[in-house]
Amino acid sequence: MNAGSELLSVEHVSVSLSGRAVLRDVNFKLAPGELCALIGANGSGKTTLLKTILGLVRPQSGAVRMAGASGRVSGMGYVPQKISFDPNLPLRARDVVSLGFDGGRLGLPLPSRERRARVDQMLNAVGATGFAERRLGELSGGQQQRVLIAHALVRRPRLLLLDEPLASLDVRSVAEIVLLLRRLATEYETSVLLSAHDMNALLPVMDRIVYLANGSAVAGKPEEVVRTEVLSRLYGYHIDVVRVHGRVVVIAAEAPDEIHAAIARDPIHTAEVP
Ligand code: ADP
């Protein structure tokens, strides 16, 4: 990444909620077209960081900057966490994508023919043409995720944020969505930041990861970050990063009890309780 070519700069951001420090001095940058995963156990601050980037949460100190943006949010697309749709909701996949034009758009609406063409193009880009006329609530988790990504991308934002988009998907859909995001980031030169608690499907594909633990973060290429010494420094106690059967497992053998409990609840941040 060339100096000064960043799209997003998160600069020494600290956030407190209800008097509790949730993010501490979080610092990283994203270049245009970069694919980045925000990794951390449940409760580590991922959603809070995404909301801070979106401008929904105000940092106590530090700043979030988007290159060349006067209205930051207009340059961002967002896929929120765990939306569940009633199968009877009379909304087709195509309608959901089309609604993506309406959030935050000022001025005259696009003429309907152009709008329809852009929706078709976006449905095609995410591989949703085959179920475009079906109701959203009837679609599988992976199909719904494709539609929500198209909804968030139809205005061509420069940054796409996704909160745990892989959380309720089966293994095959996880792999498909990760590859889809990889392709969209490259084709559209959109930077993508997605949060996840399981990093295994992501590590081989990501340009960069931001690893959060207890509100502090370390950022870099996956192989720079997911290392015993780096994560031990971040957690503040000894962590083992173990590669077994092609998977990465973070083992906290010496963690304080409450951390043990939190890590053990998380399928990938496996704690080897001594
Ligand atoms: P994640 O997305 O990684 O699961 P969150 O950002 O949702 O983490 O939460 C990080 C921490 O901040 C959690 O301990 C959570 O309980 C706490 N938190 C979230 N929202 C609030 C709030 N409005 N007031 C106080 N604490 C909060």
Tab-separated table of C-alpha atoms and ligand atoms in Angstrom:
chain	number	residue	atom	x	y	z
A	1	MET	CA	0.000	0.000	0.000
A	2	ASN	CA	1.457	3.367	-0.990
A	3	ALA	CA	1.696	6.033	1.691
A	4	GLY	CA	-1.275	8.375	1.424
A	5	SER	CA	-3.349	5.980	-0.740
A	6	GLU	CA	-5.621	4.887	2.118
A	7	LEU	CA	-9.382	4.998	1.745
A	8	LEU	CA	-10.194	4.593	5.437
A	9	SER	CA	-8.080	5.673	8.401
A	10	VAL	CA	-9.102	4.678	11.912
A	11	GLU	CA	-6.824	6.843	14.030
A	12	HIS	CA	-6.282	6.062	17.717
A	13	VAL	CA	-10.003	5.518	18.316
A	14	SER	CA	-11.194	4.976	21.890
A	15	VAL	CA	-14.868	4.432	22.715
A	16	SER	CA	-16.632	4.169	26.071
A	17	LEU	CA	-20.238	3.035	26.382
A	18	SER	CA	-22.135	3.623	29.618
A	19	GLY	CA	-18.845	4.575	31.258
A	20	ARG	CA	-17.113	1.361	30.185
A	21	ALA	CA	-14.072	1.368	27.878
A	22	VAL	CA	-15.065	-0.764	24.870
A	23	LEU	CA	-12.385	0.277	22.343
A	24	ARG	CA	-8.898	1.432	23.281
A	25	ASP	CA	-6.604	3.267	20.876
A	26	VAL	CA	-7.652	1.294	17.785
A	27	ASN	CA	-5.496	2.229	14.831
A	28	PHE	CA	-5.485	0.856	11.255
A	29	LYS	CA	-5.869	1.858	7.599
A	30	LEU	CA	-7.551	0.334	4.549
A	31	ALA	CA	-6.510	0.912	0.942
A	32	PRO	CA	-9.006	0.961	-1.969
A	33	GLY	CA	-10.035	-2.562	-2.981
A	34	GLU	CA	-8.583	-4.176	0.144
A	35	LEU	CA	-10.390	-7.057	1.793
A	36	CYS	CA	-10.045	-6.940	5.561
A	37	ALA	CA	-11.489	-9.086	8.350
A	38	LEU	CA	-12.193	-7.749	11.796
A	39	ILE	CA	-11.596	-10.777	14.016
A	40	GLY	CA	-12.434	-11.142	17.675
A	41	ALA	CA	-14.323	-13.249	20.206
A	42	ASN	CA	-17.893	-12.282	21.067
A	43	GLY	CA	-17.926	-9.065	23.095
A	44	SER	CA	-14.495	-7.923	21.909
A	45	GLY	CA	-15.897	-4.728	20.330
A	46	LYS	CA	-16.393	-5.590	16.645
A	47	THR	CA	-19.900	-4.147	16.303
A	48	THR	CA	-18.899	-1.044	18.247
A	49	LEU	CA	-15.968	-0.474	15.901
A	50	LEU	CA	-18.156	-0.889	12.794
A	51	LYS	CA	-20.720	1.551	14.248
A	52	THR	CA	-17.949	4.022	15.030
A	53	ILE	CA	-16.731	3.839	11.426
A	54	LEU	CA	-20.327	4.386	10.255
A	55	GLY	CA	-20.559	7.470	12.465
A	56	LEU	CA	-23.298	5.953	14.674
A	57	VAL	CA	-21.045	5.920	17.748
A	58	ARG	CA	-18.879	8.898	18.620
A	59	PRO	CA	-15.340	8.138	19.805
A	60	GLN	CA	-14.116	9.668	23.085
A	61	SER	CA	-10.819	10.304	21.375
A	62	GLY	CA	-9.295	9.656	17.962
A	63	ALA	CA	-10.941	9.976	14.566
A	64	VAL	CA	-12.244	8.031	11.566
A	65	ARG	CA	-11.408	9.503	8.166
A	66	MET	CA	-12.494	8.549	4.646
A	67	ALA	CA	-10.333	9.910	1.845
A	68	GLY	CA	-12.082	12.587	-0.174
A	69	ALA	CA	-15.413	12.209	1.632
A	70	SER	CA	-17.324	15.183	2.895
A	71	GLY	CA	-20.343	13.062	3.842
A	72	ARG	CA	-18.668	9.919	5.139
A	73	VAL	CA	-21.709	7.678	5.344
A	74	SER	CA	-22.670	8.280	1.695
A	75	GLY	CA	-19.490	6.446	0.690
A	76	MET	CA	-20.281	3.382	2.780
A	77	GLY	CA	-22.529	0.386	2.383
A	78	TYR	CA	-23.531	-1.624	5.458
A	79	VAL	CA	-24.837	-5.153	5.973
A	80	PRO	CA	-26.033	-5.410	9.586
A	81	GLN	CA	-25.900	-8.503	11.758
A	82	LYS	CA	-28.515	-11.285	11.822
A	83	ILE	CA	-31.564	-9.983	10.066
A	84	SER	CA	-34.351	-12.553	9.985
A	85	PHE	CA	-37.104	-12.213	7.451
A	86	ASP	CA	-40.664	-13.439	7.743
A	87	PRO	CA	-41.291	-15.826	4.814
A	88	ASN	CA	-44.609	-14.023	4.255
A	89	LEU	CA	-43.013	-10.616	3.820
A	90	PRO	CA	-44.073	-9.626	0.291
A	91	LEU	CA	-40.613	-8.444	-0.696
A	92	ARG	CA	-38.710	-10.094	-3.533
A	93	ALA	CA	-34.937	-10.285	-3.650
A	94	ARG	CA	-35.032	-7.757	-6.504
A	95	ASP	CA	-37.076	-5.295	-4.384
A	96	VAL	CA	-34.540	-5.449	-1.556
A	97	VAL	CA	-31.690	-4.596	-3.918
A	98	SER	CA	-33.704	-1.738	-5.416
A	99	LEU	CA	-34.395	-0.335	-1.925
A	100	GLY	CA	-30.643	0.060	-1.557
A	101	PHE	CA	-30.906	3.132	-3.788
A	102	ASP	CA	-33.172	4.938	-1.374
A	103	GLY	CA	-31.109	5.081	1.807
A	104	GLY	CA	-29.244	8.373	1.976
A	105	ARG	CA	-29.807	9.342	-1.658
A	106	LEU	CA	-30.482	13.024	-2.096
A	107	GLY	CA	-31.841	14.695	-5.178
A	108	LEU	CA	-33.879	13.246	-8.012
A	109	PRO	CA	-34.383	9.489	-8.117
A	110	LEU	CA	-32.840	7.530	-10.948
A	111	PRO	CA	-35.172	7.018	-13.924
A	112	SER	CA	-36.866	3.651	-13.490
A	113	ARG	CA	-35.253	2.054	-16.558
A	114	GLU	CA	-31.760	2.902	-15.369
A	115	ARG	CA	-32.625	1.791	-11.861
A	116	ARG	CA	-33.848	-1.548	-13.120
A	117	ALA	CA	-30.707	-2.039	-15.206
A	118	ARG	CA	-28.485	-1.272	-12.223
A	119	VAL	CA	-30.463	-3.700	-10.023
A	120	ASP	CA	-30.161	-6.445	-12.673
A	121	GLN	CA	-26.446	-5.799	-12.959
A	122	MET	CA	-26.010	-6.009	-9.185
A	123	LEU	CA	-28.131	-9.193	-8.879
A	124	ASN	CA	-25.914	-10.731	-11.537
A	125	ALA	CA	-22.715	-9.577	-9.802
A	126	VAL	CA	-23.661	-11.402	-6.594
A	127	GLY	CA	-25.015	-14.504	-8.365
A	128	ALA	CA	-28.641	-13.824	-7.374
A	129	THR	CA	-30.274	-13.593	-10.815
A	130	GLY	CA	-31.745	-17.098	-10.475
A	131	PHE	CA	-33.756	-16.193	-7.366
A	132	ALA	CA	-34.374	-12.490	-8.029
A	133	GLU	CA	-38.157	-12.919	-8.178
A	134	ARG	CA	-38.441	-15.038	-5.022
A	135	ARG	CA	-39.459	-13.708	-1.639
A	136	LEU	CA	-36.578	-12.920	0.625
A	137	GLY	CA	-37.921	-14.978	3.531
A	138	GLU	CA	-37.995	-18.124	1.358
A	139	LEU	CA	-34.298	-17.947	0.513
A	140	SER	CA	-31.477	-19.813	2.245
A	141	GLY	CA	-29.082	-17.939	4.546
A	142	GLY	CA	-26.409	-17.800	1.857
A	143	GLN	CA	-28.873	-16.542	-0.768
A	144	GLN	CA	-30.174	-13.863	1.633
A	145	GLN	CA	-26.624	-12.762	2.322
A	146	ARG	CA	-25.999	-12.315	-1.420
A	147	VAL	CA	-29.118	-10.163	-1.693
A	148	LEU	CA	-28.116	-8.030	1.302
A	149	ILE	CA	-24.647	-7.529	-0.168
A	150	ALA	CA	-26.233	-6.417	-3.449
A	151	HIS	CA	-28.524	-4.056	-1.477
A	152	ALA	CA	-25.506	-2.486	0.206
A	153	LEU	CA	-23.455	-2.261	-3.012
A	154	VAL	CA	-26.030	-0.968	-5.482
A	155	ARG	CA	-25.058	2.659	-4.820
A	156	ARG	CA	-21.438	1.697	-5.465
A	157	PRO	CA	-19.998	2.690	-2.078
A	158	ARG	CA	-16.227	2.844	-1.793
A	159	LEU	CA	-16.337	0.955	1.499
A	160	LEU	CA	-18.549	-2.024	2.373
A	161	LEU	CA	-18.960	-2.949	6.051
A	162	LEU	CA	-20.496	-6.290	7.046
A	163	ASP	CA	-21.257	-7.315	10.622
A	164	GLU	CA	-20.785	-11.101	11.048
A	165	PRO	CA	-22.037	-11.970	7.549
A	166	LEU	CA	-20.878	-15.593	7.903
A	167	ALA	CA	-22.334	-16.248	11.367
A	168	SER	CA	-25.330	-18.401	10.485
A	169	LEU	CA	-24.137	-19.947	7.233
A	170	ASP	CA	-23.184	-23.542	6.481
A	171	VAL	CA	-19.562	-24.306	5.555
A	172	ARG	CA	-20.175	-24.249	1.819
A	173	SER	CA	-22.026	-20.911	1.897
A	174	VAL	CA	-19.261	-19.415	4.042
A	175	ALA	CA	-16.683	-20.308	1.394
A	176	GLU	CA	-18.912	-18.954	-1.403
A	177	ILE	CA	-19.596	-15.639	0.335
A	178	VAL	CA	-15.912	-15.133	1.178
A	179	LEU	CA	-14.965	-15.689	-2.462
A	180	LEU	CA	-17.789	-13.420	-3.613
A	181	LEU	CA	-16.519	-10.601	-1.371
A	182	ARG	CA	-12.986	-11.172	-2.664
A	183	ARG	CA	-14.196	-10.824	-6.264
A	184	LEU	CA	-16.411	-7.784	-5.583
A	185	ALA	CA	-13.595	-5.973	-3.741
A	186	THR	CA	-11.324	-6.432	-6.750
A	187	GLU	CA	-13.884	-5.801	-9.503
A	188	TYR	CA	-15.510	-2.737	-7.960
A	189	GLU	CA	-12.374	-1.451	-6.173
A	190	THR	CA	-14.521	-1.391	-3.048
A	191	SER	CA	-12.740	-1.861	0.258
A	192	VAL	CA	-14.488	-4.513	2.336
A	193	LEU	CA	-14.359	-4.792	6.116
A	194	LEU	CA	-16.229	-7.769	7.569
A	195	SER	CA	-16.376	-8.903	11.169
A	196	ALA	CA	-16.149	-12.543	12.206
A	197	HIS	CA	-15.310	-14.642	15.237
A	198	ASP	CA	-14.082	-17.649	13.234
A	199	MET	CA	-11.076	-16.680	11.145
A	200	ASN	CA	-10.307	-19.983	9.450
A	201	ALA	CA	-12.307	-19.468	6.272
A	202	LEU	CA	-10.940	-15.937	6.027
A	203	LEU	CA	-7.205	-16.084	6.620
A	204	PRO	CA	-6.206	-17.456	3.186
A	205	VAL	CA	-8.226	-14.801	1.332
A	206	MET	CA	-7.785	-11.599	3.355
A	207	ASP	CA	-5.340	-8.837	2.433
A	208	ARG	CA	-5.355	-7.638	6.006
A	209	ILE	CA	-6.877	-8.453	9.353
A	210	VAL	CA	-7.660	-6.376	12.403
A	211	TYR	CA	-7.655	-8.615	15.483
A	212	LEU	CA	-9.573	-7.270	18.482
A	213	ALA	CA	-9.188	-8.500	22.046
A	214	ASN	CA	-10.767	-6.699	24.967
A	215	GLY	CA	-11.147	-3.545	22.884
A	216	SER	CA	-7.506	-3.313	21.755
A	217	ALA	CA	-6.478	-4.120	18.207
A	218	VAL	CA	-3.529	-5.239	16.173
A	219	ALA	CA	-3.635	-4.915	12.371
A	220	GLY	CA	-1.578	-6.268	9.502
A	221	LYS	CA	-1.353	-9.110	7.019
A	222	PRO	CA	-2.838	-12.360	8.414
A	223	GLU	CA	0.572	-14.014	8.761
A	224	GLU	CA	1.913	-10.978	10.629
A	225	VAL	CA	-0.960	-10.863	13.119
A	226	VAL	CA	-1.966	-14.456	13.850
A	227	ARG	CA	1.231	-15.310	15.705
A	228	THR	CA	1.835	-16.460	19.230
A	229	GLU	CA	3.962	-13.455	20.221
A	230	VAL	CA	1.692	-10.838	18.601
A	231	LEU	CA	-1.551	-12.160	20.093
A	232	SER	CA	0.073	-12.774	23.491
A	233	ARG	CA	1.069	-9.100	23.579
A	234	LEU	CA	-2.449	-8.083	22.562
A	235	TYR	CA	-4.236	-10.261	25.143
A	236	GLY	CA	-1.711	-9.409	27.864
A	237	TYR	CA	-1.048	-13.048	28.741
A	238	HIS	CA	0.379	-16.077	26.965
A	239	ILE	CA	-1.573	-17.311	23.955
A	240	ASP	CA	-0.618	-20.206	21.704
A	241	VAL	CA	-1.473	-19.985	18.023
A	242	VAL	CA	-1.623	-23.601	16.915
A	243	ARG	CA	-2.082	-24.883	13.386
A	244	VAL	CA	-3.768	-28.263	13.410
A	245	HIS	CA	-5.443	-30.154	10.525
A	246	GLY	CA	-5.167	-27.010	8.404
A	247	ARG	CA	-6.975	-24.868	10.978
A	248	VAL	CA	-5.712	-22.137	13.242
A	249	VAL	CA	-6.707	-22.445	16.866
A	250	VAL	CA	-5.971	-19.826	19.501
A	251	ILE	CA	-5.348	-21.509	22.820
A	252	ALA	CA	-5.241	-19.585	26.062
A	253	ALA	CA	-3.830	-21.955	28.644
A	254	GLU	CA	-2.893	-19.306	31.195
A	255	ALA	CA	-5.736	-16.830	30.829
A	256	PRO	CA	-7.590	-15.460	33.809
A	257	ASP	CA	-10.781	-17.427	34.605
A	258	GLU	CA	-13.225	-14.898	33.172
A	259	ILE	CA	-11.287	-14.754	29.893
A	260	HIS	CA	-11.224	-18.537	29.780
A	261	ALA	CA	-14.969	-18.605	30.061
A	262	ALA	CA	-15.398	-16.032	27.267
A	263	ILE	CA	-12.931	-17.748	24.951
A	264	ALA	CA	-14.326	-21.215	25.592
A	265	ARG	CA	-17.788	-20.086	24.468
A	266	ASP	CA	-16.325	-19.222	21.128
A	267	PRO	CA	-15.864	-22.168	18.775
A	268	ILE	CA	-12.570	-21.046	17.314
A	269	HIS	CA	-10.952	-19.239	20.188
A	270	THR	CA	-10.638	-22.580	21.856
A	271	ALA	CA	-9.424	-22.617	25.387
A	272	GLU	CA	-7.506	-25.666	26.582
A	273	VAL	CA	-8.602	-25.587	30.169
A	274	PRO	CA	-5.727	-27.060	32.194
B	1	ADP	P1	-18.823	-7.828	19.432
B	1	ADP	O1	-19.485	-7.225	18.237
B	1	ADP	O2	-17.379	-8.129	19.219
B	1	ADP	O3	-19.556	-9.010	19.987
B	1	ADP	P2	-19.728	-5.421	20.800
B	1	ADP	O4	-19.113	-4.257	20.097
B	1	ADP	O5	-21.157	-5.734	20.513
B	1	ADP	O6	-18.814	-6.723	20.588
B	1	ADP	O7	-19.580	-5.211	22.370
B	1	ADP	C1	-18.338	-4.965	22.978
B	1	ADP	C2	-18.533	-4.787	24.468
B	1	ADP	O8	-19.232	-3.558	24.709
B	1	ADP	C3	-19.375	-5.887	25.103
B	1	ADP	O9	-18.813	-6.211	26.344
B	1	ADP	C4	-20.733	-5.252	25.264
B	1	ADP	O10	-21.396	-5.788	26.396
B	1	ADP	C5	-20.384	-3.798	25.487
B	1	ADP	N1	-21.446	-2.883	25.014
B	1	ADP	C6	-22.007	-2.869	23.783
B	1	ADP	N2	-22.953	-1.886	23.698
B	1	ADP	C7	-22.973	-1.300	24.912
B	1	ADP	C8	-23.730	-0.210	25.488
B	1	ADP	N3	-24.641	0.451	24.762
B	1	ADP	N4	-23.487	0.119	26.773
B	1	ADP	C9	-22.540	-0.541	27.502
B	1	ADP	N5	-21.794	-1.557	27.034
B	1	ADP	C10	-22.006	-1.934	25.760
